Short mmCIF file of C-alpha atoms in Angstrom, two decimals:
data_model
loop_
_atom_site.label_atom_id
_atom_site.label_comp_id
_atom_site.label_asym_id
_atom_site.label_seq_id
_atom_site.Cartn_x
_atom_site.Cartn_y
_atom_site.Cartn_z
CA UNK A 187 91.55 170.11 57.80
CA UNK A 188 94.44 167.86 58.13
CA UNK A 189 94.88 165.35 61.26
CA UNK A 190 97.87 167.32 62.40
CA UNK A 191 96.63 170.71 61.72
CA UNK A 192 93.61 169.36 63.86
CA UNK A 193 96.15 168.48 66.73
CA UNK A 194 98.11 171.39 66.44
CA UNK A 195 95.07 173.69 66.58
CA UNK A 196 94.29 171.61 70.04
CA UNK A 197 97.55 171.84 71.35
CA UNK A 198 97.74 175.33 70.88
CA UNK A 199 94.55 175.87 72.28
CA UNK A 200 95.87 174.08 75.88
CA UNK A 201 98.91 176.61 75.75
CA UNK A 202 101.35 174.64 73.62
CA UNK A 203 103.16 177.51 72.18
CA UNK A 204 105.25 174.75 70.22
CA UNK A 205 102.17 173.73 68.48
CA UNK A 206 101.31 177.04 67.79
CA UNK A 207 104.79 177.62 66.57
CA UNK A 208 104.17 174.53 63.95
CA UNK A 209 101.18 176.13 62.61
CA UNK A 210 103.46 178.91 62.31
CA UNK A 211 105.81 177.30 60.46
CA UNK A 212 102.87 176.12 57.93
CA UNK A 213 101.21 179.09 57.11
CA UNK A 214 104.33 181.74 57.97
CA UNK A 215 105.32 181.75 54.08
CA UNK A 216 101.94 182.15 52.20
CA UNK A 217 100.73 184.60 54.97
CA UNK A 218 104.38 186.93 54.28
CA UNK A 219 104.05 186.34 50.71
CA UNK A 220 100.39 187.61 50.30
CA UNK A 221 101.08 190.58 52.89
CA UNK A 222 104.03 191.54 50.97
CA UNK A 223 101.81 191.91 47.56
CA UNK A 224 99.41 193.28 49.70
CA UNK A 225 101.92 196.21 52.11
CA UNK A 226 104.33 196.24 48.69
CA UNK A 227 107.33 196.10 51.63
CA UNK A 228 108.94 193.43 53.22
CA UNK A 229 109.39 194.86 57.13
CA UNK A 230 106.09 195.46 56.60
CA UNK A 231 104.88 192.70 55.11
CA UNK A 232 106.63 191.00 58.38
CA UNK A 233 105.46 193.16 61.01
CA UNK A 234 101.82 192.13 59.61
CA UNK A 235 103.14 188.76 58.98
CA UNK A 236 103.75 188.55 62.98
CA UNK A 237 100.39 190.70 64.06
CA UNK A 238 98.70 187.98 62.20
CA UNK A 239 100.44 185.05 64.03
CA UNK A 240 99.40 187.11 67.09
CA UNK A 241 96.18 187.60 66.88
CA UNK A 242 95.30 184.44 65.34
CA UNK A 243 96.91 183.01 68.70
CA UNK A 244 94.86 185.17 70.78
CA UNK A 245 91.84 184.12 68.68
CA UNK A 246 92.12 180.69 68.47
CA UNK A 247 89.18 179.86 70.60
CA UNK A 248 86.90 181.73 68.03
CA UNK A 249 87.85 179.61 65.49
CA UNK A 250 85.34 177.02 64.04
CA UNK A 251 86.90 173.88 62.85
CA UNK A 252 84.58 173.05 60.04
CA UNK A 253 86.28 176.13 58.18
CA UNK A 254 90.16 175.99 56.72
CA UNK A 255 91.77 176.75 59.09
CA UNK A 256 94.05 178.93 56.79
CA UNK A 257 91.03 180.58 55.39
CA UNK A 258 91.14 181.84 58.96
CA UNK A 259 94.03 183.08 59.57
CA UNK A 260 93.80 184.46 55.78
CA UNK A 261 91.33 186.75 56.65
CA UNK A 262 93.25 187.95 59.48
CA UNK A 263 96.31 189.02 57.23
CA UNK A 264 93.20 190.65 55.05
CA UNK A 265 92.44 192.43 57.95
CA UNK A 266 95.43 193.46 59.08
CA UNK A 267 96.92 194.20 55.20
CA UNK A 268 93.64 196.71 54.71
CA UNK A 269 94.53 198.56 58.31
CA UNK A 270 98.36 198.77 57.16
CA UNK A 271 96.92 200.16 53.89
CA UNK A 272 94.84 202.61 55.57
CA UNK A 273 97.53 204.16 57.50
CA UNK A 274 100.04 204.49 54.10
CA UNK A 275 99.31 207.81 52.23
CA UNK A 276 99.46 205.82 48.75
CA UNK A 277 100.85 202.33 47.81
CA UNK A 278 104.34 202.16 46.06
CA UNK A 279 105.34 199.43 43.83
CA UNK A 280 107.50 196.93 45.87
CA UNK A 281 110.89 197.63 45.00
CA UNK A 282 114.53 196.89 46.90
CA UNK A 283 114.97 200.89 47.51
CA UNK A 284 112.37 200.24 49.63
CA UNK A 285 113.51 197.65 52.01
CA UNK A 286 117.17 199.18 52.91
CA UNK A 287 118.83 197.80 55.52
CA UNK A 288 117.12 194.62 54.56
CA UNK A 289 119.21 191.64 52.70
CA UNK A 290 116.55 190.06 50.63
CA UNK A 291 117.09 186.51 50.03
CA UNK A 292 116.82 186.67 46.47
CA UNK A 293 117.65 190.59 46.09
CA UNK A 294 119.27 189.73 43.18
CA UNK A 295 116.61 188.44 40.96
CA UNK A 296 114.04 190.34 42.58
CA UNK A 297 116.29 193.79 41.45
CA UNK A 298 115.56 192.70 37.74
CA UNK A 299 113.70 195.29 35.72
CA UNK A 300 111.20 192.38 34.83
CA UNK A 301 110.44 191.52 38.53
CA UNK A 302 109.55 195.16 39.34
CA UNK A 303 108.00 196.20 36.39
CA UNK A 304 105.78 193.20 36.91
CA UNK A 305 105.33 193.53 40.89
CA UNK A 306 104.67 197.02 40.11
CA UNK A 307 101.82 196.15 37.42
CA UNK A 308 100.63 193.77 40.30
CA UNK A 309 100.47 197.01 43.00
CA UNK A 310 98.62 198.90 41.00
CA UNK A 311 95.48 196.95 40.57
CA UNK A 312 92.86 197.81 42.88
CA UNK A 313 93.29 195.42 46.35
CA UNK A 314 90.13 193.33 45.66
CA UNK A 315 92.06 192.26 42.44
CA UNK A 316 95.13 192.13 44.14
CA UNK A 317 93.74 189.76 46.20
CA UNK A 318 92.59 187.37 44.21
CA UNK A 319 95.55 186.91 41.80
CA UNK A 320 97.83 186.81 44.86
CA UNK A 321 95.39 183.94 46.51
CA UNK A 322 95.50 182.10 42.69
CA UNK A 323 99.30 182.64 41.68
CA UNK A 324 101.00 182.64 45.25
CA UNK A 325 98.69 180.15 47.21
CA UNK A 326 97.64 178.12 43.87
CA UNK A 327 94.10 178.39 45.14
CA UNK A 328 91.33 177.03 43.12
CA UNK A 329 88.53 179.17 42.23
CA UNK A 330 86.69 177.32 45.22
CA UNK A 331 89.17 178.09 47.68
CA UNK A 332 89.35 181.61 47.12
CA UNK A 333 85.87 181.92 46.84
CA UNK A 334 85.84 180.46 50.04
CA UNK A 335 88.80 182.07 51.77
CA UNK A 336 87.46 185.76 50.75
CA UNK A 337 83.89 184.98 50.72
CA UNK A 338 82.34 185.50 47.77
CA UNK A 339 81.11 183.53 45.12
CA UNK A 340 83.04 181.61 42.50
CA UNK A 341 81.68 183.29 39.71
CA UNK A 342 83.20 186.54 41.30
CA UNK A 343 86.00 184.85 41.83
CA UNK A 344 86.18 184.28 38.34
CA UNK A 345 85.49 187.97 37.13
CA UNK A 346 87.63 189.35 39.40
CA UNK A 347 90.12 187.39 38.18
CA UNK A 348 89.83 188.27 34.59
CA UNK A 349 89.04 191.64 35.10
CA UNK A 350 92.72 191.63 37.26
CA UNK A 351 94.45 190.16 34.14
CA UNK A 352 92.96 192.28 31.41
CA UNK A 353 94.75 195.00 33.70
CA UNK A 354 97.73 193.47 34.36
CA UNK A 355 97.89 192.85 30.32
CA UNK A 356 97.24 196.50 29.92
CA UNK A 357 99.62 197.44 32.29
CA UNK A 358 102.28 195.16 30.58
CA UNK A 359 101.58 195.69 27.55
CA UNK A 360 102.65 199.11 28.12
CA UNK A 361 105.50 197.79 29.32
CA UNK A 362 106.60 196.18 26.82
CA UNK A 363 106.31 193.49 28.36
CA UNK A 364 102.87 191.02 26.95
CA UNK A 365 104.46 190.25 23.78
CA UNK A 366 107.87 189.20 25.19
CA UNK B 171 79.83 179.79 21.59
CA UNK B 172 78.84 183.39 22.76
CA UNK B 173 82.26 185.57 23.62
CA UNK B 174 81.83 185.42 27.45
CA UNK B 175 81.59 181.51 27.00
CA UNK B 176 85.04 180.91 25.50
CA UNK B 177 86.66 184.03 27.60
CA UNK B 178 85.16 181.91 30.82
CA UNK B 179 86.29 178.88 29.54
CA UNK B 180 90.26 180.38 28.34
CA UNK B 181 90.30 181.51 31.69
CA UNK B 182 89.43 178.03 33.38
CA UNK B 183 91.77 176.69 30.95
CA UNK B 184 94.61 178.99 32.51
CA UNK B 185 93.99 178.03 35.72
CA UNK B 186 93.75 174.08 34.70
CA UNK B 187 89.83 174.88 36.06
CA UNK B 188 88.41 173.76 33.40
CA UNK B 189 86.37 170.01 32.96
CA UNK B 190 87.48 167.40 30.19
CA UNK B 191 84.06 168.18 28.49
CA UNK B 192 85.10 172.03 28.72
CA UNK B 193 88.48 171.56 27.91
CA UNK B 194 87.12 169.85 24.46
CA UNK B 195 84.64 172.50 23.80
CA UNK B 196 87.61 175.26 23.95
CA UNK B 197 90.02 173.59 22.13
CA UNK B 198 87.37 173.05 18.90
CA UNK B 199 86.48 176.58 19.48
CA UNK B 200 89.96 178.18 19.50
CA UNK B 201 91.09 176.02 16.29
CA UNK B 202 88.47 177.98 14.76
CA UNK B 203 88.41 181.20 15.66
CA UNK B 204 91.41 183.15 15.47
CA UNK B 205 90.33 185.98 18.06
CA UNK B 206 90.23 183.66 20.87
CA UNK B 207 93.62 182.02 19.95
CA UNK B 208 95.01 185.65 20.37
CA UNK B 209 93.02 185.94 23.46
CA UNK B 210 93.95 182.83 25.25
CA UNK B 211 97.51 183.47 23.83
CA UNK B 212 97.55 186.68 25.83
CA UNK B 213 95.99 184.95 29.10
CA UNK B 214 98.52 182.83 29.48
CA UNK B 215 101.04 184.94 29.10
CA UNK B 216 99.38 187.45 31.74
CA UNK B 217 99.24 184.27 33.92
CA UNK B 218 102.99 183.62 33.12
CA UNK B 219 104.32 186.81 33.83
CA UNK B 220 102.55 186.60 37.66
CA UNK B 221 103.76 182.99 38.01
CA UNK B 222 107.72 184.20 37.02
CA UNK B 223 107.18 186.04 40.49
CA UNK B 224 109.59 184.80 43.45
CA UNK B 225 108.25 183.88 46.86
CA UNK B 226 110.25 185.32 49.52
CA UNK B 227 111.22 183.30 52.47
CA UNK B 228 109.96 184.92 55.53
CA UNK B 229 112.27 186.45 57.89
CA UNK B 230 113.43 184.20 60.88
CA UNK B 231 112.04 186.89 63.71
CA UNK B 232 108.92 185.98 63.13
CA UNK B 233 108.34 183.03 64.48
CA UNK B 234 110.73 184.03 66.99
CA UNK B 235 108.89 187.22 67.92
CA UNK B 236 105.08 185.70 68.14
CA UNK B 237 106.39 182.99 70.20
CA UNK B 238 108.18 184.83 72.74
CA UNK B 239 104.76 187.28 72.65
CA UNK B 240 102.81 184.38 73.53
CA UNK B 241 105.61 183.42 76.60
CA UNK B 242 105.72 187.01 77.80
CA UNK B 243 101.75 187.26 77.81
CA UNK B 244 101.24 183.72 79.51
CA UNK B 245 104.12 185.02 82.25
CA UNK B 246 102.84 188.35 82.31
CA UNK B 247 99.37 187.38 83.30
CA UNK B 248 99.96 188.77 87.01
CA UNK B 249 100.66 192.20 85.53
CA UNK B 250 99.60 195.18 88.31
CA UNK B 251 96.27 196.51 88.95
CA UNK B 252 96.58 199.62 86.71
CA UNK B 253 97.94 197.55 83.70
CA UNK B 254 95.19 195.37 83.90
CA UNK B 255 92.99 198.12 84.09
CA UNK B 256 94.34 199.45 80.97
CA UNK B 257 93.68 196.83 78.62
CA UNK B 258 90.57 197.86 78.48
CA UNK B 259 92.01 200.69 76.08
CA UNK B 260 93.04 197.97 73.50
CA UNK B 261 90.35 199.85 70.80
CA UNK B 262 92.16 202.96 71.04
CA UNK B 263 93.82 204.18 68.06
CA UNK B 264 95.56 207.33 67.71
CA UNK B 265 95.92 209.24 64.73
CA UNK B 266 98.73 211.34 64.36
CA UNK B 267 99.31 213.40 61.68
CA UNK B 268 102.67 210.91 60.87
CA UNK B 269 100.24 208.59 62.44
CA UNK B 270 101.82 204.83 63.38
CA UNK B 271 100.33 202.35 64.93
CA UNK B 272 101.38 200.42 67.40
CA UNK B 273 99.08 197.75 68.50
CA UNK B 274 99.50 195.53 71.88
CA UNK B 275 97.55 192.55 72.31
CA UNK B 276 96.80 189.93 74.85
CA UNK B 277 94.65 190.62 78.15
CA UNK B 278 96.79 192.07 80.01
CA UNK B 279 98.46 193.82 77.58
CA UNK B 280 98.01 197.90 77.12
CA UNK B 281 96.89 199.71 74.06
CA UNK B 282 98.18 201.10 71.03
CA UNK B 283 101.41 202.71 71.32
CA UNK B 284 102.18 205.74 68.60
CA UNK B 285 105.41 206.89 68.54
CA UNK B 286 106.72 209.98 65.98
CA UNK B 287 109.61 211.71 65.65
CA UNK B 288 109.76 214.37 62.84
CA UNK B 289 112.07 217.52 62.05
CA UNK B 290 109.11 219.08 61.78
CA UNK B 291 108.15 218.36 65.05
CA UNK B 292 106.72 215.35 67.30
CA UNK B 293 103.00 213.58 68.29
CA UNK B 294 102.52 214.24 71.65
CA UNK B 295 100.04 212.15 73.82
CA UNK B 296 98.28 214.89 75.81
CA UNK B 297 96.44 212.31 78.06
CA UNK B 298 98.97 212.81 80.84
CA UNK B 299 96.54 210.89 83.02
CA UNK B 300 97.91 207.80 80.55
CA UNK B 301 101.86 208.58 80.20
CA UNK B 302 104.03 206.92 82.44
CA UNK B 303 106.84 208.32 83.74
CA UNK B 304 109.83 206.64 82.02
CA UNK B 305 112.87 208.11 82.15
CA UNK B 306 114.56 207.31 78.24
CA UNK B 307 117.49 208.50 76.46
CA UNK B 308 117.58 209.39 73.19
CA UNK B 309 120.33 209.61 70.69
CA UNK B 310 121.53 209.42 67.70
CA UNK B 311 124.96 208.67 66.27
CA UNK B 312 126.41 210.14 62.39
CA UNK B 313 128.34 207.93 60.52
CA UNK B 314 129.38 210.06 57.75
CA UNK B 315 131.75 208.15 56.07
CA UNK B 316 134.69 207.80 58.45
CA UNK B 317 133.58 210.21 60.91
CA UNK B 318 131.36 208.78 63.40
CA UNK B 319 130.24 211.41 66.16
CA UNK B 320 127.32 211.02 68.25
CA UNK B 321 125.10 212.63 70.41
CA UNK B 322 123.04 211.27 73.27
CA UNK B 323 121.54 212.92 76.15
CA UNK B 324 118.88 211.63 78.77
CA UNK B 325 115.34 212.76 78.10
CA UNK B 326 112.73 212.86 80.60
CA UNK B 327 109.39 210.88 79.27
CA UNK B 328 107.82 212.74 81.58
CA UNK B 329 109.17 215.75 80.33
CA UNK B 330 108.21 214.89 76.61
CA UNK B 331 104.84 214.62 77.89
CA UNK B 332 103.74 211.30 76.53
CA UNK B 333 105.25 211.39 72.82
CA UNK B 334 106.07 207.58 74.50
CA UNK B 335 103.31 205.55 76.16
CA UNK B 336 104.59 202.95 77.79
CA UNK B 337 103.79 201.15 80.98
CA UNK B 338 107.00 199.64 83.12
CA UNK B 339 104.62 196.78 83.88
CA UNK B 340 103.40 196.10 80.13
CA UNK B 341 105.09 193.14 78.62
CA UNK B 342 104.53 192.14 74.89
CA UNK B 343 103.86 194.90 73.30
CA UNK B 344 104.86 195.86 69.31
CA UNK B 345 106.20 199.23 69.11
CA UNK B 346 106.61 200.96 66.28
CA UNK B 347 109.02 203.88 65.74
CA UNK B 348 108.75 206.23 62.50
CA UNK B 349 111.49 209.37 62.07
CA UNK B 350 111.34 211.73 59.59
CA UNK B 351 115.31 212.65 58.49
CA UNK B 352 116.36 214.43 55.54
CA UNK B 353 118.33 211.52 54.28
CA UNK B 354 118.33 208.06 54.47
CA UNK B 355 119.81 207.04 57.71
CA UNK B 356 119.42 203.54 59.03
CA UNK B 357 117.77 203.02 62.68
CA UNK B 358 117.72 201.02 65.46
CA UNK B 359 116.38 200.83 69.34
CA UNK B 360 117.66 199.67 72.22
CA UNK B 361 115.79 198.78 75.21
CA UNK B 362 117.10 198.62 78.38
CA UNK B 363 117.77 195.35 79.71
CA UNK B 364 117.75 193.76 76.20
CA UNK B 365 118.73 194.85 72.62
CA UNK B 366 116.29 194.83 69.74
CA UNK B 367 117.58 195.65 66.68
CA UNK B 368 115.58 197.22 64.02
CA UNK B 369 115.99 197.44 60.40
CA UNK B 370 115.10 200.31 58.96
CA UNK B 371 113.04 201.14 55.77
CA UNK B 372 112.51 203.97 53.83
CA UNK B 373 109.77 205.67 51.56
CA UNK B 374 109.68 208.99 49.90
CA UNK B 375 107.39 211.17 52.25
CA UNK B 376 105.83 214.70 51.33
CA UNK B 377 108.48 217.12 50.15
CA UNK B 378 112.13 215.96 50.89
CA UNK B 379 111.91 214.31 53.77
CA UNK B 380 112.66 210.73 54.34
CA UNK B 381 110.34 208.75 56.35
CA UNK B 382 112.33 206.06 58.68
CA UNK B 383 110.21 203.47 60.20
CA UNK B 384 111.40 200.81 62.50
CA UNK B 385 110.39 197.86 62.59
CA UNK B 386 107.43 196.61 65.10
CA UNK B 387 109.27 194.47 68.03
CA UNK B 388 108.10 192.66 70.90
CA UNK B 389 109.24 193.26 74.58
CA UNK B 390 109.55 190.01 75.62
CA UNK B 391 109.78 190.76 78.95
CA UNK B 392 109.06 193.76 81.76
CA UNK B 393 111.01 197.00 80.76
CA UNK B 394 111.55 199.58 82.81
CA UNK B 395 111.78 202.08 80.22
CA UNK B 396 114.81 203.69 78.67
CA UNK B 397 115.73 203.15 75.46
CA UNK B 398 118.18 204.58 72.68
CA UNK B 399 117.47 205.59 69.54
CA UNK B 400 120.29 205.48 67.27
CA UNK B 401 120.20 207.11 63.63
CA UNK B 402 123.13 206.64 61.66
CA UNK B 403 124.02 208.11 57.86
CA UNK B 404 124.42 206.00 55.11
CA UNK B 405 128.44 206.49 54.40
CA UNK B 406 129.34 209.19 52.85
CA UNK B 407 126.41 211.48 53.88
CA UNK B 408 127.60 214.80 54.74
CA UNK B 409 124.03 216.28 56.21
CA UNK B 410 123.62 216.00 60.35
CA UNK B 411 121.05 213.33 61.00
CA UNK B 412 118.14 214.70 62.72
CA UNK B 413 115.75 213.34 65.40
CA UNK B 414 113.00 215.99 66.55
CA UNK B 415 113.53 216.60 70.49
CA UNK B 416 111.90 219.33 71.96
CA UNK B 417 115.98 220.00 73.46
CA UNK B 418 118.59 219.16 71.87
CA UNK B 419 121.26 219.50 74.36
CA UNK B 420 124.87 218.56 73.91
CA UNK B 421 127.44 219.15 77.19
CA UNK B 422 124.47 221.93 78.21
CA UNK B 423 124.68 223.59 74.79
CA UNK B 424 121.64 223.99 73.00
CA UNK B 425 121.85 222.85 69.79
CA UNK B 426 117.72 223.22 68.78
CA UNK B 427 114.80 223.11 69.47
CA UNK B 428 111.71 221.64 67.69
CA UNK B 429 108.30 222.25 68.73
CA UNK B 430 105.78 219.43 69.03
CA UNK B 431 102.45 219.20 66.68
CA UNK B 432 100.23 216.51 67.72
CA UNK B 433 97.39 215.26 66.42
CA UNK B 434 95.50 212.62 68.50
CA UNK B 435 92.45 211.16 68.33
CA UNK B 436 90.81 209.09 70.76
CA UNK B 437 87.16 207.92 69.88
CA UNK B 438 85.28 210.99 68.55
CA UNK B 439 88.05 213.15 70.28
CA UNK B 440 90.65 214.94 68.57
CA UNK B 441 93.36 216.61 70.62
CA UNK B 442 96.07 219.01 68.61
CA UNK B 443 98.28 220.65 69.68
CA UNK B 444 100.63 222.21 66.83
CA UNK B 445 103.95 224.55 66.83
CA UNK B 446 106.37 225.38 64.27
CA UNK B 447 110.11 223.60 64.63
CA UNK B 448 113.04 225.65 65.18
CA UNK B 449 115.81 223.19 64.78
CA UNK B 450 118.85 225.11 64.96
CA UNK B 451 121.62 223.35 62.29
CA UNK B 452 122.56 220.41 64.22
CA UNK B 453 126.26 220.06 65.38
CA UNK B 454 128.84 217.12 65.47
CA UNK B 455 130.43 215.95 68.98
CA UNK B 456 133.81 214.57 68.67
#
């Protein structure tokens, strides 16, 4: 852990929400980002976005330094992405018809058949893969770091990982899409 | 160099994992074996195809929601007696058949909220002993192209028999509204002393209906309970926009009624309670 992370965390933990708002600020994009591979919607992928922030606030005394402190709060989005889950009757691909009344930034590209035909690929593999290409791709983990953020060993890390991209080629290939 | 070897290795080379030695040892191998050219060819296009994914920025609100949660829980630490007492009930999860969870946090903060509107009918929280008795008005307004009418009529919490949990003295909690419409139609609440607008998504539910679920949002401070739901067409809808009320009332004329199934479980407990609607075709006020 960083010096200022270190701070921050110790701030926060005296009731400087300002701190807490920094950490925030670190970890707010990764934390979206994964949820929204994970909820395959963006309000949703914010509400747990903001539960996350939340609890990890609440939590903060339970957390033990000598661990990332991401890893943490990682775990908490896990969490909170697998009780979304369990309350959706079945996962959709992410897609814009889902998230009306929402401008997405980058709507635009996002809307291209590539993006959702790949996004889609991505929301169909089981949620243990899921997880570990989002942690890889998204958070440019190293097998290490996801191995420790999840919790299991690196040479899981690694099968999972393969065994997500043999899928995902499948997927796209069936697309059309592994050749291009 | 067994297959699983130079797959582990093509792998590790995709995700720059690999060691100079290894990197060597897979480079010799692949100029020599055709199959794992093809294979490591595919890899990295797999791996390509993820990494041509865009990050999304978050939205704004959240940062701005969790911090004015944490302000409204340190400043509502001298909540009353009874809300105290209830956040002992933070474990308690409903399940409603349209089931949406609602979760509060903090100490002092009171337990999961579930909120459900449906054509088809409404959860209803039977544990009277729990509902507080907010007085709310509900409403909705149809935007059908040019024609905007609207509807609105006060609706007795008490009366609806705890389809709304809410404490007056409860301060940052996340609500979370779901409606079930036959069409898209965009949503948003407003609370009473303070407006929180909600956007609105959508996602095919069973049969034709459209599920509408609002946003979670924070009370950032003490509410004293009535809010406004407002459910508006996209333009050019011609359908009535529907919210499930057990009245709908307009000027004292009844325009339907729906009957209420609920589904709630608390612990082991499951309490259900389960009626067929009888919306009547709803009806525009000029």
């Amino acid at each position: 852990m960083n010096v200022d992370e270190k701070r921050l965390i110790h701030l926060a933990l005296e009731g400087d929400s300002e701190a807490f708002g920094a950490l925030i600020d670190l970890y707010q994009e990764p934390i979206f980002n994964s949820a929204l591979r994970f909820a395959g919607d963006y309000d949703d992928a914010a509400d747990i976005t903001q539960t996350v922030f939340l609890r990890a606030y609440e939590k903060l005394g339970t957390y033990k330094p000598e661990y990332r402190f991401f890893s943490w709060i990682y775990k908490i989005m896990v969490n909170e992405s697998l009780n979304h889950l369990g309350r959706q009757k079945a996962l959709e691909p992410l897609s814009a018809t889902m998230v009306s009344g929402i401008t997405l930034p980058d709507q635009a590209c996002y809307e291209s058949e590539l993006q959702e035909t790949i996004d889609r690929a991505l929301m169909e593999l089981p949620f243990h893969a899921r997880t570990v290409i989002v942690l890889r791709h998204f958070m440019s983990f190293s097998y290490a770091e996801i191995s420790e953020t999840i919790g299991i060993p690196i040479k899981t890390v690694k099968s999972r990982l393969f065994d997500a991209r043999q899928k995902l080629g499948l997927t796209l290939g069936e697309q059309g899409l592994k050749r291009q | 160099m067994t297959e699983e070897r130079y797959r582990e290795l093509i792998q590790q080379g995709v995700d720059g994992e690999n060691s100079s030695e290894e990197a060597s040892e897979l480079r010799k191998h692949v100029e020599s074996n055709e199959e794992a050219r093809a294979f490591q060819t595919e890899m990295k296009q797999v791996a390509g195809h993820v990494e041509r994914l865009h990050a999304f920025a978050p939205p704004s609100s959240i940062k701005t929601g969790v911090l004015r949660a944490i302000h409204a829980k340190s400043h509502g630490a001298h909540g009353s007696r009874r809300n105290r007492g209830r956040s002992g009930d933070r474990g308690l999860r409903a399940s409603f058949r349209k089931s949406y969870v609602a979760l509060s946090f903090g100490g002092g903060i009171a337990a999961a909220l579930l909120i459900t509107f449906a054509l088809g009918g409404f959860s209803q929280d039977r544990a009277s002993d729990r509902v507080t008795a907010l007085s709310a008005t509900i409403g909705h307004t149809n935007d059908a192209g040019d024609n905007t009418a609207s509807w609105s009529e006060p609706v007795s919490l008490a009366g609806m028999d705890g389809f709304y949990r809410w404490s007056a003295e409860e301060t940052g909690v996340q609500i979370r509204i779901a409606l079930l419409a036959e069409e898209p139609v965009s949503v948003r609440v407003e609370f009473e002393g303070g407006l929180v607008p909600l956007a609105a998504r959508r996602e095919e539910d069973t049969g034709a209906r459209i599920t509408i679920e609002s946003r979670s949002v924070i009370l950032t401070q003490n509410r004293s309970g009535s809010y406004r739901i407002t459910a508006a067409h996209e333009p050019g809808s011609s359908a009535t926009p529907a919210i499930a009320l057990r009245e709908n009332r307009v000027g004292g004329e009844l325009l339907g009624t729906s009957e209420i199934e609920m589904n709630r479980t608390v612990g082991s407990k499951t309490d259900r309670d389960q009626t067929q609607p009888t919306l009547k075709e709803g009806k525009d006020v000029q």
